[in-house]
Coordinates of C-alpha atoms in Angstrom, one line a residue:
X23 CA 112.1 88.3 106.5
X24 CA 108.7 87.0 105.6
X25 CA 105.7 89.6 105.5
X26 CA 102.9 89.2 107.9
X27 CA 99.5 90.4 107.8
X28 CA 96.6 90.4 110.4
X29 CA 93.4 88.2 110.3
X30 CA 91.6 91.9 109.1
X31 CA 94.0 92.4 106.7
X32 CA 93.4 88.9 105.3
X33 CA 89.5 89.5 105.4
X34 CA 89.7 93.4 103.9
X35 CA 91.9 91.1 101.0
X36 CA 89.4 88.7 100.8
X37 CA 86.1 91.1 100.4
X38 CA 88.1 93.4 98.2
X39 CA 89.4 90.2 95.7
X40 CA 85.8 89.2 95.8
X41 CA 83.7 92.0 95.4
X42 CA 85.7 94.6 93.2
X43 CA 85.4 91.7 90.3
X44 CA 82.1 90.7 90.8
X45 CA 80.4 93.7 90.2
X46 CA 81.0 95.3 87.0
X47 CA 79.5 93.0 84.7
X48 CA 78.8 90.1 86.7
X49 CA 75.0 90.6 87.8
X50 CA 73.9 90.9 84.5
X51 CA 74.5 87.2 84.0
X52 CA 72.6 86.9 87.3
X53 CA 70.0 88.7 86.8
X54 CA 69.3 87.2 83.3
X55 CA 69.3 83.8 85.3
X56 CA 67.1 84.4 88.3
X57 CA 65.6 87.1 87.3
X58 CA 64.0 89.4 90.6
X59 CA 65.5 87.1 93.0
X60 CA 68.9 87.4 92.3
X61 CA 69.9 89.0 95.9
X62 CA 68.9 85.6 97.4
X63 CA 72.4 84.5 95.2
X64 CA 75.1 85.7 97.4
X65 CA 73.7 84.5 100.4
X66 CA 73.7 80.6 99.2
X67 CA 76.8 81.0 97.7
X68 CA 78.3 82.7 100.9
X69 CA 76.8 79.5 102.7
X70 CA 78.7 77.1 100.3
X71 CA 81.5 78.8 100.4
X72 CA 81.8 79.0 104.5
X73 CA 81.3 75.4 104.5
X74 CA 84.0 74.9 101.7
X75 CA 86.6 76.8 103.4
X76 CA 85.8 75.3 106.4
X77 CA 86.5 72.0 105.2
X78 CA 89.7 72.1 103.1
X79 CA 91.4 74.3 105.9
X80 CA 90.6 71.9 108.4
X81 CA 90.7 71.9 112.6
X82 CA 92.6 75.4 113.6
X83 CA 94.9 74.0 116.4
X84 CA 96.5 71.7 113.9
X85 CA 96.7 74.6 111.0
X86 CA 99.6 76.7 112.8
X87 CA 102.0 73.7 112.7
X88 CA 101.2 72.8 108.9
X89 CA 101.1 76.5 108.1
X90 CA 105.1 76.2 109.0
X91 CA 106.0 73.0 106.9
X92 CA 103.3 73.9 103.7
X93 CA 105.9 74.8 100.3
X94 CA 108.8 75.2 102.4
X95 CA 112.1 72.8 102.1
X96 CA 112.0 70.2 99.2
X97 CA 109.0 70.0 97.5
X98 CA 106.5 67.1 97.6
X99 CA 104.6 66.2 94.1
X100 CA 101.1 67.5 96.0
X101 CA 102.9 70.9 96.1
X102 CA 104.3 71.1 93.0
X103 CA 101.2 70.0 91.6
X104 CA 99.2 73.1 94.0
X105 CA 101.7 75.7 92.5
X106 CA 101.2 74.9 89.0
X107 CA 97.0 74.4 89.5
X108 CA 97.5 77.8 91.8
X109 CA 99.6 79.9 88.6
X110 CA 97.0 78.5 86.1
X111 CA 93.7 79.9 88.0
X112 CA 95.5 83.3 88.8
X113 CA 96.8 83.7 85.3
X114 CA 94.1 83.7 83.8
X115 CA 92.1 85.7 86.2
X116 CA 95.0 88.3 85.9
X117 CA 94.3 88.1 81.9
X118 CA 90.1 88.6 82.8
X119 CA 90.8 91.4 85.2
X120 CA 93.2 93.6 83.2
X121 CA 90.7 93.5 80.2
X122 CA 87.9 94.0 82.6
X123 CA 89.5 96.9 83.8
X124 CA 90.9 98.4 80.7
X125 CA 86.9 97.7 78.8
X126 CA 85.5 99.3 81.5
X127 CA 87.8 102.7 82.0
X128 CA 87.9 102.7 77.6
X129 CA 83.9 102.7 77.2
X130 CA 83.2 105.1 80.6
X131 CA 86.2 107.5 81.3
X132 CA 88.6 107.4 78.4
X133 CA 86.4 106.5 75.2
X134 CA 89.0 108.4 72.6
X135 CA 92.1 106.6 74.2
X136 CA 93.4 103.3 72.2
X137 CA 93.0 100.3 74.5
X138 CA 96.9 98.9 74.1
X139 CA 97.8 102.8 75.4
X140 CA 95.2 102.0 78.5
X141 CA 96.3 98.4 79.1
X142 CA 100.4 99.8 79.0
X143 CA 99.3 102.1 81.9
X144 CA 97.6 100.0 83.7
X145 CA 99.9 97.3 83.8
X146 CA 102.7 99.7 84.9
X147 CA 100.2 100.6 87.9
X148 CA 99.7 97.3 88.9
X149 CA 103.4 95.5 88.9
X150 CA 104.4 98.9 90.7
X151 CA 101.7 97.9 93.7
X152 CA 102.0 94.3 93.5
X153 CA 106.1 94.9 94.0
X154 CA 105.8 96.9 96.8
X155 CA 104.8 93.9 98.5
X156 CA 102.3 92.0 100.2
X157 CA 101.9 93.9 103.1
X158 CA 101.7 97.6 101.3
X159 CA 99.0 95.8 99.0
X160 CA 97.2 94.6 102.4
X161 CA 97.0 98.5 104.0
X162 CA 96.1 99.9 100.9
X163 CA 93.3 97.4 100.6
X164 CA 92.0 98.1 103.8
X165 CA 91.8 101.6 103.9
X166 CA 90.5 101.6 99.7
X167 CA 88.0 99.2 100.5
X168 CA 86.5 100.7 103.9
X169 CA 85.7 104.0 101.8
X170 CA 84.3 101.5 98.7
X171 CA 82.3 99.9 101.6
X172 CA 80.9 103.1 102.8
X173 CA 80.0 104.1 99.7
X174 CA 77.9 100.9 98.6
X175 CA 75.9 101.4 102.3
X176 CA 74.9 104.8 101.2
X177 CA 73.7 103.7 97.8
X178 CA 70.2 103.1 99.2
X179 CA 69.7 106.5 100.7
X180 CA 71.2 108.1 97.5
X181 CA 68.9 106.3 95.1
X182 CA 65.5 106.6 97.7
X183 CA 63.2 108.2 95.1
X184 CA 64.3 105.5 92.1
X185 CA 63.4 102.3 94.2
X186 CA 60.7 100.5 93.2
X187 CA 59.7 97.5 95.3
X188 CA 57.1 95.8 92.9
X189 CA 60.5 95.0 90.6
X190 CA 60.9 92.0 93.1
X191 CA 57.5 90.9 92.4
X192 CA 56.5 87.8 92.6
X193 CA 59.1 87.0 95.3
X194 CA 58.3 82.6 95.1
X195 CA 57.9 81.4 91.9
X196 CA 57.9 78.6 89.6
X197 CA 61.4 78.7 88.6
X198 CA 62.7 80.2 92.4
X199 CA 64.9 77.3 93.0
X200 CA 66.2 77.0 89.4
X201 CA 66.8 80.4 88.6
X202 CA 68.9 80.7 91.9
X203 CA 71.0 77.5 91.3
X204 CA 71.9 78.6 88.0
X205 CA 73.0 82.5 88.8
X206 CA 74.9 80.7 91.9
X207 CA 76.9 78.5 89.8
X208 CA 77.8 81.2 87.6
X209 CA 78.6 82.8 91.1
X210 CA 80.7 80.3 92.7
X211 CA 83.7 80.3 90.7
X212 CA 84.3 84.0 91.1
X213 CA 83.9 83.6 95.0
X214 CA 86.0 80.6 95.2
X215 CA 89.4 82.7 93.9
X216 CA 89.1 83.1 97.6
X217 CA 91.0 79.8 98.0
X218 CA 94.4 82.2 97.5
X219 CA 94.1 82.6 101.3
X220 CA 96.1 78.9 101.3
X221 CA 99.0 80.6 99.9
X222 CA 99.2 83.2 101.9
X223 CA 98.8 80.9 105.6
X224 CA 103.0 81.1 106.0
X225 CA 102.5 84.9 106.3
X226 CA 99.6 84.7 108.7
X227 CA 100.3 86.7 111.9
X228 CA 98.0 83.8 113.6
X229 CA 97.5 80.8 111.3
X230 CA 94.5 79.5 113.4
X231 CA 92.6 82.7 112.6
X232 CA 92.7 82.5 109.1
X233 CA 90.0 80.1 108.6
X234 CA 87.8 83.3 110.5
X235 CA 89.1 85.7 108.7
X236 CA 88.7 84.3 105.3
X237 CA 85.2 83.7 105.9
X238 CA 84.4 87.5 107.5
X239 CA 86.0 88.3 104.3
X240 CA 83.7 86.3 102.2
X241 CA 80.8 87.4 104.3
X242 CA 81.5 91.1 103.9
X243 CA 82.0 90.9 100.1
X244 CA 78.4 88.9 99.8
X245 CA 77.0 91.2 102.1
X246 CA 77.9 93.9 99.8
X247 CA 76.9 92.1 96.5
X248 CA 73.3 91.9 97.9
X249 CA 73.1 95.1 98.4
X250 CA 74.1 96.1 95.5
X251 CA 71.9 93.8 93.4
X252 CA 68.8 94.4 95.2
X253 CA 69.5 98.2 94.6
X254 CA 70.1 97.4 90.7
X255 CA 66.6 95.3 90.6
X256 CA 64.6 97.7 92.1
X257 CA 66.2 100.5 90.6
X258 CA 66.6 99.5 87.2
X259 CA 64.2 97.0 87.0
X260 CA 64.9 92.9 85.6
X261 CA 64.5 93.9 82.0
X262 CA 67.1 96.9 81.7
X263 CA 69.6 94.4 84.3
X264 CA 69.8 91.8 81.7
X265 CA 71.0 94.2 78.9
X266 CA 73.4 96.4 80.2
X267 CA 76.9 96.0 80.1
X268 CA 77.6 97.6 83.3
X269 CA 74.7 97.6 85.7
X270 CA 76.6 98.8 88.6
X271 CA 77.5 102.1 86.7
X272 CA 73.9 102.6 85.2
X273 CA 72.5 102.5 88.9
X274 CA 75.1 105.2 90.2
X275 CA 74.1 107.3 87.4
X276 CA 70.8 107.4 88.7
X277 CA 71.5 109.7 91.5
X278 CA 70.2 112.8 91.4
X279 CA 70.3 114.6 94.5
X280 CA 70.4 117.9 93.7
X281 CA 70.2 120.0 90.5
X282 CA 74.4 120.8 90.5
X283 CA 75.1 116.8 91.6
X284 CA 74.0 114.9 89.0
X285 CA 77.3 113.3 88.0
X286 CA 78.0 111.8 91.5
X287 CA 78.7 108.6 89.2
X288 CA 82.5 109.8 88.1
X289 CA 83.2 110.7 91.9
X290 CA 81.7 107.0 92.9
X291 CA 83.8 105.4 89.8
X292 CA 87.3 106.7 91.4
X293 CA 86.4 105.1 94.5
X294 CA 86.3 102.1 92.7
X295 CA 88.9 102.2 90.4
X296 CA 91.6 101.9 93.2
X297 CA 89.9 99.1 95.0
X298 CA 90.2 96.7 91.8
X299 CA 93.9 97.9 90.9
X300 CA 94.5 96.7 94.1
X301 CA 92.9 93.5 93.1
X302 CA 94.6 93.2 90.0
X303 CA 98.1 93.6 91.7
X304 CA 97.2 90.6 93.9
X305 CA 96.8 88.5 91.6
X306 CA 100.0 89.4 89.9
X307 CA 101.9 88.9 93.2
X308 CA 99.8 85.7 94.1
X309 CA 101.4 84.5 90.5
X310 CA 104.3 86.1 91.4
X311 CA 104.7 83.8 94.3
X312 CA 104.1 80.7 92.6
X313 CA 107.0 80.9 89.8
X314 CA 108.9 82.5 93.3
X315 CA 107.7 79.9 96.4
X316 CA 110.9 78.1 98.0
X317 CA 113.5 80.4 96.9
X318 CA 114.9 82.1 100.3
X319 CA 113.7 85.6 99.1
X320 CA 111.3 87.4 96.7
X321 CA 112.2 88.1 93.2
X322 CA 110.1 90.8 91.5
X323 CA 112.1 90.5 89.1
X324 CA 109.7 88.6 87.2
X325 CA 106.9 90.6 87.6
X326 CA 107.8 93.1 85.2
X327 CA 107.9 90.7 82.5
X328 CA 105.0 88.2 83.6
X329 CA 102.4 91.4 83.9
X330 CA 103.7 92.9 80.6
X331 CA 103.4 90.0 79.0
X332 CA 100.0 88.5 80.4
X333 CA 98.3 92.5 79.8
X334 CA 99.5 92.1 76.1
X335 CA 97.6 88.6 76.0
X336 CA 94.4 90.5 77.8
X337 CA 94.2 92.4 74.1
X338 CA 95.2 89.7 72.0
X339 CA 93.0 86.6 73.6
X340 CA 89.8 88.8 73.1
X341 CA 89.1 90.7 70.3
X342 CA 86.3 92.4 71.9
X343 CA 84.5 93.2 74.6
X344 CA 81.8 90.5 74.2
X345 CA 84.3 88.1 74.0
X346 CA 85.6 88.9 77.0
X347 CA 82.0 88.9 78.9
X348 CA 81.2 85.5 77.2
X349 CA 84.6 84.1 78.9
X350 CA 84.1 85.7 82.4
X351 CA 80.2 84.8 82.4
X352 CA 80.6 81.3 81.4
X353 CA 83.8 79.9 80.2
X354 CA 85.0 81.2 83.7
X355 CA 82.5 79.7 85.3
X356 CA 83.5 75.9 84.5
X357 CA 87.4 76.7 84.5
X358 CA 88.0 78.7 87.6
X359 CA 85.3 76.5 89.6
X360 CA 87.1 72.9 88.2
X361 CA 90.3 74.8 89.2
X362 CA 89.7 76.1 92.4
X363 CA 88.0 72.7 93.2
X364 CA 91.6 70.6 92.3
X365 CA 93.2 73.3 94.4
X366 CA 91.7 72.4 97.4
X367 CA 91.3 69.1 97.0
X368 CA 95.2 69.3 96.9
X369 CA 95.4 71.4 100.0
X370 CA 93.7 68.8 101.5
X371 CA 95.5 65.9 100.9
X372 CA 98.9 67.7 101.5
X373 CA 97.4 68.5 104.7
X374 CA 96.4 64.9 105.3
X375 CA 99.5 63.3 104.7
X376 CA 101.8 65.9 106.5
X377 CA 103.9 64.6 109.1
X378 CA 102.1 65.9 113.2

């Protein structure tokens, strides 16, 4: 029996895919681009990609019907072509993600702990979520990401005494527009993983709705990133932005509310954590169902040995952590866009030349 998830549960997957991976390193490559106007970024890209998604899903009345007949029976060439451009982009954002994830957990929590030890773990974690299925990942999502969500809305009042409005000084400048193209382009390929909603339309409670719900979850996610990177400018400043590592964890550690709750930072950090294992173990099941799609039921069988052996190539592909920031800055940003792009182009002839 196929798994079915709500048009909320599609947008809680959405903003949490989008937003958990985005900001740990990600606006430092923003920032270094466009400087004080950075939080002008999400909003362009969130008006790009609403327009995007609206065109490669198409009118909503005729997306129930095609929802039915998309990779099910034989295969056409345009789908098998969508599966293998589909296990590329979430491969390799499965690699990106588990080394994000095991840097970031190595350098903050568990500095003494060898990173193959950490990557092991996490792994284990993550095919055990991803095989529960895809509506235990969905719940878990939801309710992880609400308390993330509530967390990030309280960051302002928690860091009232560190902002510092003259960092977004001057606000129009010479090199406004360009600064803001370049941090979106870096921007866009991250936000357009998104495009794993087309996947997941056959186990859409109401396929018309998931054109709405894949934008709220888009929306949510940039609404959050703004947030947070107007927060990390006028906290922080441009300068210190564009050299740390991890900008996101810098600005929690700035809160200081009292004398005995000055490491609010570790509580704000396990809020997190969750929130992108339960990213990670999407993509692993997103992959999951590629190497899976027309067979009459799941096989997680494969997970075991796909996220075992994709972790291991997490440590072996990067030999360090600037490695692995130069791939997910830039290398991503060409790869996953072109990728994504093909995908829907894809989608969209499929959709085209499927029989009304």
């Amino acid at each position: 029996m196929s798994e079915k998830i709500s048009s909320f549960e599609l947008a809680m997957l959405v903003a949490n895919f989008l937003f958990t991976g985005t900001l740990i390193s990600l606006p430092q490559a923003l920032v270094e681009a466009s400087g004080q106007n950075t939080w002008m970024v999400p909003i362009a890209v969130f008006l790009f990609m609403s327009l995007f998604v609206w065109v490669v899903m198409g009118r909503k009345e005729k997306l129930a019907g095609f929802s039915r007949r998309f990779l099910s029976g034989r295969r056409t060439m345009l789908e098998k072509l969508f599966l293998v451009s589909f296990g590329l982009l979430f491969a390799t954002a499965y690699i990106r993600d588990v080394r994000a994830m095991v840097d970031f957990i190595a350098t903050v929590l568990l500095p003494t702990t060898p990173i193959d030890i950490l990557t092991i773990l996490a792994v284990l974690a993550v095919i055990y979520l991803a095989s529960s299925g895809l509506e235990v990942i969905a719940r878990v999502t939801m309710i992880q990401f609400i308390v993330l969500g509530a967390t990030i809305l309280l960051l302002p009042f928690m860091v009232l005494n560190e902002i510092t409005f003259g960092n977004f000084q001057p606000i129009v400048g010479k090199e406004l527009i360009i600064g803001v193209a370049q941090s979106s382009f870096l921007l866009l390929a991250w936000i357009g993983e998104g495009i794993f909603i087309l996947i997941l339309l056959a186990n859409m409670n109401n396929a018309p709705k998931a054109r709405n719900g894949a934008i709220t979850g888009i929306g949510i996610a940039m609404f959050l990133l703004t947030v947070l990177i107007a927060l990390q400018v006028s906290v922080l400043g441009v300068e210190i932005v564009t050299v740390s590592p991890y900008p996101s964890h810098q600005l929690i550690q700035q809160i200081n509310l009292t004398d005995f709750l000055d490491r609010l930072d570790l509580v704000i950090v396990t809020v997190w954590i969750p929130t992108f294992f339960a990213k990670v173990a999407l993509d692993l099941y997103l992959l999951n169902r590629c190497l899976t799609s027309g067979r009459s039921e799941d096989f997680n069988i494969f997970m075991i040995p796909v996220g075992l052996c994709l972790g291991l190539l997490s440590i072996l592909l990067f030999r360090n952590n600037m490695e692995h920031i130069q791939f997910s800055f830039y290398t991503w940003a060409v790869w996953g866009l072109v990728v994504e792009l093909l995908i829907g182009l894809l989608f969209m002839m499929r959709r085209k030349f499927s029989k009304s």
